[in-house]
Amino acid sequence: MNIGLVTSFLIGGIFLVAILAFNIQVQSTSQELTLSTINQSSLNDIVEVITNDFNRIGFNTGIATPFTTIDSDDILFQGDVFDGDSYGVTNIRYHYDTTDPVTSTSNPNDYYLVRTGPTGTSTYGDTKFPAVYFTVNYYTATGTTTTDKASVKKIEVELMIETGEAYSLNGTAKEYPRSVWKRIFVPNNINLPY
């Protein structure tokens, strides 16, 4: 038996295993990056709609208190959220519906964040966004938490979404990349001196 030949096979085998392990790591990282990019794009779309709506709370209503509901997972307010639509002032509602899981994906944590309001220039209805977490906190002008609709001057929105599909870690454990967003809105129309 040639000791040099055995040593060459042993070293070659170690290199082959190292290259395969590196390939698996690159593939896993690539999956995670792709899913995270898609997830961030989805979050950006949701944030764009929320930002438009929440900045226009009370716009063109002529009332000091445009809120009907202010719960931690449900907010209903009035405002003119689109300039070019045929509705004018409408009710806009965001609620996190934990009774309606998302069935079109494999993620067991997904439920719908439902927005009810104008969806175009002449349509009104529900728009559903998959989300893992959604909460709204309400503050007075001084920053203290409130449940009084008339004293709400700041609204904090927290949102977390995960990808619909998972990537595998080490071939067994599944991970759903997530994106988190948090913002405090101070809408001009509810902070006007009346």
mmCIF file of C-alpha atoms in Angstrom:
data_model
loop_
_atom_site.group_PDB
_atom_site.id
_atom_site.type_symbol
_atom_site.label_atom_id
_atom_site.label_comp_id
_atom_site.label_asym_id
_atom_site.label_seq_id
_atom_site.Cartn_x
_atom_site.Cartn_y
_atom_site.Cartn_z
ATOM 1 C CA MET A 1 0.000 0.000 0.000
ATOM 2 C CA ASN A 2 1.387 3.346 -1.034
ATOM 3 C CA ILE A 3 1.357 5.802 1.879
ATOM 4 C CA GLY A 4 1.569 8.795 -0.497
ATOM 5 C CA LEU A 5 -1.531 7.672 -2.396
ATOM 6 C CA VAL A 6 -3.523 7.192 0.824
ATOM 7 C CA THR A 7 -2.406 10.617 2.091
ATOM 8 C CA SER A 8 -3.439 12.238 -1.220
ATOM 9 C CA PHE A 9 -6.895 10.648 -1.027
ATOM 10 C CA LEU A 10 -7.267 11.709 2.609
ATOM 11 C CA ILE A 11 -6.298 15.329 1.897
ATOM 12 C CA GLY A 12 -8.479 15.373 -1.236
ATOM 13 C CA GLY A 13 -11.429 14.029 0.791
ATOM 14 C CA ILE A 14 -10.976 16.738 3.428
ATOM 15 C CA PHE A 15 -10.909 19.421 0.702
ATOM 16 C CA LEU A 16 -14.011 17.924 -0.921
ATOM 17 C CA VAL A 17 -15.928 17.966 2.374
ATOM 18 C CA ALA A 18 -14.803 21.569 3.004
ATOM 19 C CA ILE A 19 -15.929 22.646 -0.466
ATOM 20 C CA LEU A 20 -19.325 20.930 -0.025
ATOM 21 C CA ALA A 21 -19.819 22.566 3.400
ATOM 22 C CA PHE A 22 -18.928 25.955 1.912
ATOM 23 C CA ASN A 23 -21.367 25.373 -0.966
ATOM 24 C CA ILE A 24 -24.184 24.545 1.456
ATOM 25 C CA GLN A 25 -23.418 27.693 3.483
ATOM 26 C CA VAL A 26 -23.435 29.872 0.345
ATOM 27 C CA GLN A 27 -26.745 28.352 -0.748
ATOM 28 C CA SER A 28 -28.337 28.962 2.665
ATOM 29 C CA THR A 29 -27.067 32.553 2.751
ATOM 30 C CA SER A 30 -28.366 33.124 -0.768
ATOM 31 C CA GLN A 31 -31.822 31.824 0.208
ATOM 32 C CA GLU A 32 -31.900 34.049 3.276
ATOM 33 C CA LEU A 33 -30.801 37.119 1.323
ATOM 34 C CA THR A 34 -33.381 36.553 -1.416
ATOM 35 C CA LEU A 35 -36.222 36.017 1.063
ATOM 36 C CA SER A 36 -35.147 39.027 3.148
ATOM 37 C CA THR A 37 -35.080 41.251 0.062
ATOM 38 C CA ILE A 38 -38.571 40.154 -0.972
ATOM 39 C CA ASN A 39 -39.782 40.632 2.595
ATOM 40 C CA GLN A 40 -38.334 44.141 2.834
ATOM 41 C CA SER A 41 -39.989 45.065 -0.461
ATOM 42 C CA SER A 42 -43.357 43.853 0.872
ATOM 43 C CA LEU A 43 -42.863 45.841 4.074
ATOM 44 C CA ASN A 44 -42.060 48.973 2.070
ATOM 45 C CA ASP A 45 -45.339 48.596 0.156
ATOM 46 C CA ILE A 46 -47.367 48.289 3.379
ATOM 47 C CA VAL A 47 -45.516 51.186 5.017
ATOM 48 C CA GLU A 48 -46.221 53.449 2.052
ATOM 49 C CA VAL A 49 -49.987 52.911 2.435
ATOM 50 C CA ILE A 50 -49.932 53.256 6.246
ATOM 51 C CA THR A 51 -47.831 56.426 6.069
ATOM 52 C CA ASN A 52 -50.184 58.043 3.573
ATOM 53 C CA ASP A 53 -53.280 57.175 5.595
ATOM 54 C CA PHE A 54 -51.965 58.052 9.058
ATOM 55 C CA ASN A 55 -50.515 61.393 7.976
ATOM 56 C CA ARG A 56 -53.970 62.340 6.673
ATOM 57 C CA ILE A 57 -55.962 61.464 9.789
ATOM 58 C CA GLY A 58 -58.582 64.170 10.170
ATOM 59 C CA PHE A 59 -57.742 65.834 6.834
ATOM 60 C CA ASN A 60 -60.711 67.852 5.434
ATOM 61 C CA THR A 61 -63.029 66.551 8.160
ATOM 62 C CA GLY A 62 -63.553 69.821 10.015
ATOM 63 C CA ILE A 63 -63.784 67.956 13.322
ATOM 64 C CA ALA A 64 -61.318 67.893 16.208
ATOM 65 C CA THR A 65 -61.737 64.177 16.989
ATOM 66 C CA PRO A 66 -61.708 62.020 13.855
ATOM 67 C CA PHE A 67 -61.353 58.714 15.771
ATOM 68 C CA THR A 68 -64.152 56.193 16.160
ATOM 69 C CA THR A 69 -62.075 53.258 17.489
ATOM 70 C CA ILE A 70 -58.645 53.351 19.143
ATOM 71 C CA ASP A 71 -57.671 49.851 20.250
ATOM 72 C CA SER A 72 -54.215 48.306 20.218
ATOM 73 C CA ASP A 73 -54.972 46.211 17.129
ATOM 74 C CA ASP A 74 -57.855 48.191 15.635
ATOM 75 C CA ILE A 75 -58.056 51.857 14.612
ATOM 76 C CA LEU A 76 -60.932 53.537 12.796
ATOM 77 C CA PHE A 77 -60.611 57.169 11.780
ATOM 78 C CA GLN A 78 -61.913 59.701 9.281
ATOM 79 C CA GLY A 79 -59.873 61.505 6.670
ATOM 80 C CA ASP A 80 -59.563 62.351 3.010
ATOM 81 C CA VAL A 81 -56.696 59.968 2.184
ATOM 82 C CA PHE A 82 -56.612 60.357 -1.617
ATOM 83 C CA ASP A 83 -56.715 63.647 -3.476
ATOM 84 C CA GLY A 84 -57.993 62.276 -6.799
ATOM 85 C CA ASP A 85 -60.758 59.927 -5.667
ATOM 86 C CA SER A 86 -64.499 60.434 -5.710
ATOM 87 C CA TYR A 87 -65.019 59.815 -1.984
ATOM 88 C CA GLY A 88 -63.780 62.873 -0.104
ATOM 89 C CA VAL A 89 -63.787 62.183 3.640
ATOM 90 C CA THR A 90 -64.174 58.479 4.430
ATOM 91 C CA ASN A 91 -63.705 56.047 7.272
ATOM 92 C CA ILE A 92 -60.378 54.230 7.226
ATOM 93 C CA ARG A 93 -59.897 51.172 9.392
ATOM 94 C CA TYR A 94 -56.829 49.083 10.141
ATOM 95 C CA HIS A 95 -57.304 45.944 12.184
ATOM 96 C CA TYR A 96 -55.151 42.906 12.810
ATOM 97 C CA ASP A 97 -57.373 39.875 12.252
ATOM 98 C CA THR A 98 -55.987 36.947 14.247
ATOM 99 C CA THR A 99 -59.059 34.873 13.381
ATOM 100 C CA ASP A 100 -58.090 34.733 9.705
ATOM 101 C CA PRO A 101 -54.702 33.022 9.177
ATOM 102 C CA VAL A 102 -52.967 33.345 5.831
ATOM 103 C CA THR A 103 -53.405 29.998 4.074
ATOM 104 C CA SER A 104 -51.595 30.796 0.832
ATOM 105 C CA THR A 105 -48.154 30.485 2.474
ATOM 106 C CA SER A 106 -46.455 27.918 4.690
ATOM 107 C CA ASN A 107 -45.750 30.427 7.484
ATOM 108 C CA PRO A 108 -47.915 29.488 10.491
ATOM 109 C CA ASN A 109 -47.397 32.935 12.085
ATOM 110 C CA ASP A 110 -49.052 34.958 9.296
ATOM 111 C CA TYR A 111 -52.398 36.667 9.868
ATOM 112 C CA TYR A 112 -53.998 39.501 7.955
ATOM 113 C CA LEU A 113 -53.647 43.188 8.627
ATOM 114 C CA VAL A 114 -56.841 44.435 6.988
ATOM 115 C CA ARG A 115 -57.225 47.972 5.701
ATOM 116 C CA THR A 116 -60.774 49.057 4.913
ATOM 117 C CA GLY A 117 -61.130 52.222 2.883
ATOM 118 C CA PRO A 118 -60.749 53.672 -0.593
ATOM 119 C CA THR A 119 -58.575 51.458 -2.782
ATOM 120 C CA GLY A 120 -58.598 53.604 -5.898
ATOM 121 C CA THR A 121 -60.348 56.501 -7.525
ATOM 122 C CA SER A 122 -63.793 54.893 -7.390
ATOM 123 C CA THR A 123 -63.491 51.681 -5.344
ATOM 124 C CA TYR A 124 -63.873 51.085 -1.617
ATOM 125 C CA GLY A 125 -63.131 47.838 0.179
ATOM 126 C CA ASP A 126 -60.649 45.673 2.053
ATOM 127 C CA THR A 127 -56.956 45.316 1.346
ATOM 128 C CA LYS A 128 -55.234 42.475 3.192
ATOM 129 C CA PHE A 129 -51.553 42.422 4.072
ATOM 130 C CA PRO A 130 -49.895 39.347 5.648
ATOM 131 C CA ALA A 131 -48.360 40.326 8.990
ATOM 132 C CA VAL A 132 -47.025 38.625 12.094
ATOM 133 C CA TYR A 133 -47.495 41.520 14.511
ATOM 134 C CA PHE A 134 -49.381 44.822 14.446
ATOM 135 C CA THR A 135 -50.070 47.180 17.312
ATOM 136 C CA VAL A 136 -51.053 50.814 17.709
ATOM 137 C CA ASN A 137 -50.342 52.989 20.752
ATOM 138 C CA TYR A 138 -51.955 56.380 21.371
ATOM 139 C CA TYR A 139 -50.349 59.376 23.083
ATOM 140 C CA THR A 140 -51.288 62.849 24.224
ATOM 141 C CA ALA A 141 -49.346 65.928 23.144
ATOM 142 C CA THR A 142 -47.039 65.472 26.160
ATOM 143 C CA GLY A 143 -46.298 61.851 25.259
ATOM 144 C CA THR A 144 -48.354 60.034 27.883
ATOM 145 C CA THR A 145 -50.420 57.017 26.865
ATOM 146 C CA THR A 146 -54.131 57.684 26.465
ATOM 147 C CA THR A 147 -57.376 55.874 25.703
ATOM 148 C CA ASP A 148 -59.354 59.121 25.294
ATOM 149 C CA LYS A 149 -60.109 59.712 21.598
ATOM 150 C CA ALA A 150 -60.244 63.483 22.072
ATOM 151 C CA SER A 151 -56.748 63.705 23.557
ATOM 152 C CA VAL A 152 -54.905 61.576 20.954
ATOM 153 C CA LYS A 153 -52.214 63.691 19.288
ATOM 154 C CA LYS A 154 -49.590 61.056 18.443
ATOM 155 C CA ILE A 155 -50.022 57.524 17.107
ATOM 156 C CA GLU A 156 -47.291 54.899 17.300
ATOM 157 C CA VAL A 157 -47.537 52.005 14.846
ATOM 158 C CA GLU A 158 -45.495 48.819 15.168
ATOM 159 C CA LEU A 159 -45.499 46.253 12.376
ATOM 160 C CA MET A 160 -43.611 43.024 11.826
ATOM 161 C CA ILE A 161 -43.852 40.767 8.796
ATOM 162 C CA GLU A 162 -42.161 37.482 7.950
ATOM 163 C CA THR A 163 -41.611 35.782 4.631
ATOM 164 C CA GLY A 164 -44.298 33.408 3.484
ATOM 165 C CA GLU A 165 -41.777 30.633 2.919
ATOM 166 C CA ALA A 166 -38.887 29.499 5.084
ATOM 167 C CA TYR A 167 -35.310 28.660 4.349
ATOM 168 C CA SER A 168 -33.643 25.740 6.092
ATOM 169 C CA LEU A 169 -30.793 25.964 8.531
ATOM 170 C CA ASN A 170 -28.471 22.949 8.450
ATOM 171 C CA GLY A 171 -31.058 21.052 6.450
ATOM 172 C CA THR A 172 -33.560 20.694 9.318
ATOM 173 C CA ALA A 173 -34.576 23.853 11.195
ATOM 174 C CA LYS A 174 -36.721 26.361 9.319
ATOM 175 C CA GLU A 175 -36.341 30.109 9.606
ATOM 176 C CA TYR A 176 -38.698 32.821 8.380
ATOM 177 C CA PRO A 177 -36.778 36.073 7.797
ATOM 178 C CA ARG A 178 -38.587 39.029 9.313
ATOM 179 C CA SER A 179 -38.722 42.759 8.870
ATOM 180 C CA VAL A 180 -39.791 45.163 11.596
ATOM 181 C CA TRP A 181 -41.044 48.750 11.311
ATOM 182 C CA LYS A 182 -42.025 51.265 13.978
ATOM 183 C CA ARG A 183 -43.018 54.894 13.640
ATOM 184 C CA ILE A 184 -44.737 57.655 15.587
ATOM 185 C CA PHE A 185 -47.145 59.791 13.567
ATOM 186 C CA VAL A 186 -48.050 63.344 14.572
ATOM 187 C CA PRO A 187 -50.756 64.225 12.032
ATOM 188 C CA ASN A 188 -51.094 67.959 11.463
ATOM 189 C CA ASN A 189 -54.890 67.807 11.313
ATOM 190 C CA ILE A 190 -55.341 66.495 14.865
ATOM 191 C CA ASN A 191 -52.735 68.878 16.273
ATOM 192 C CA LEU A 192 -54.352 72.100 15.060
ATOM 193 C CA PRO A 193 -55.264 74.702 17.708
ATOM 194 C CA TYR A 194 -59.083 74.809 17.703
#
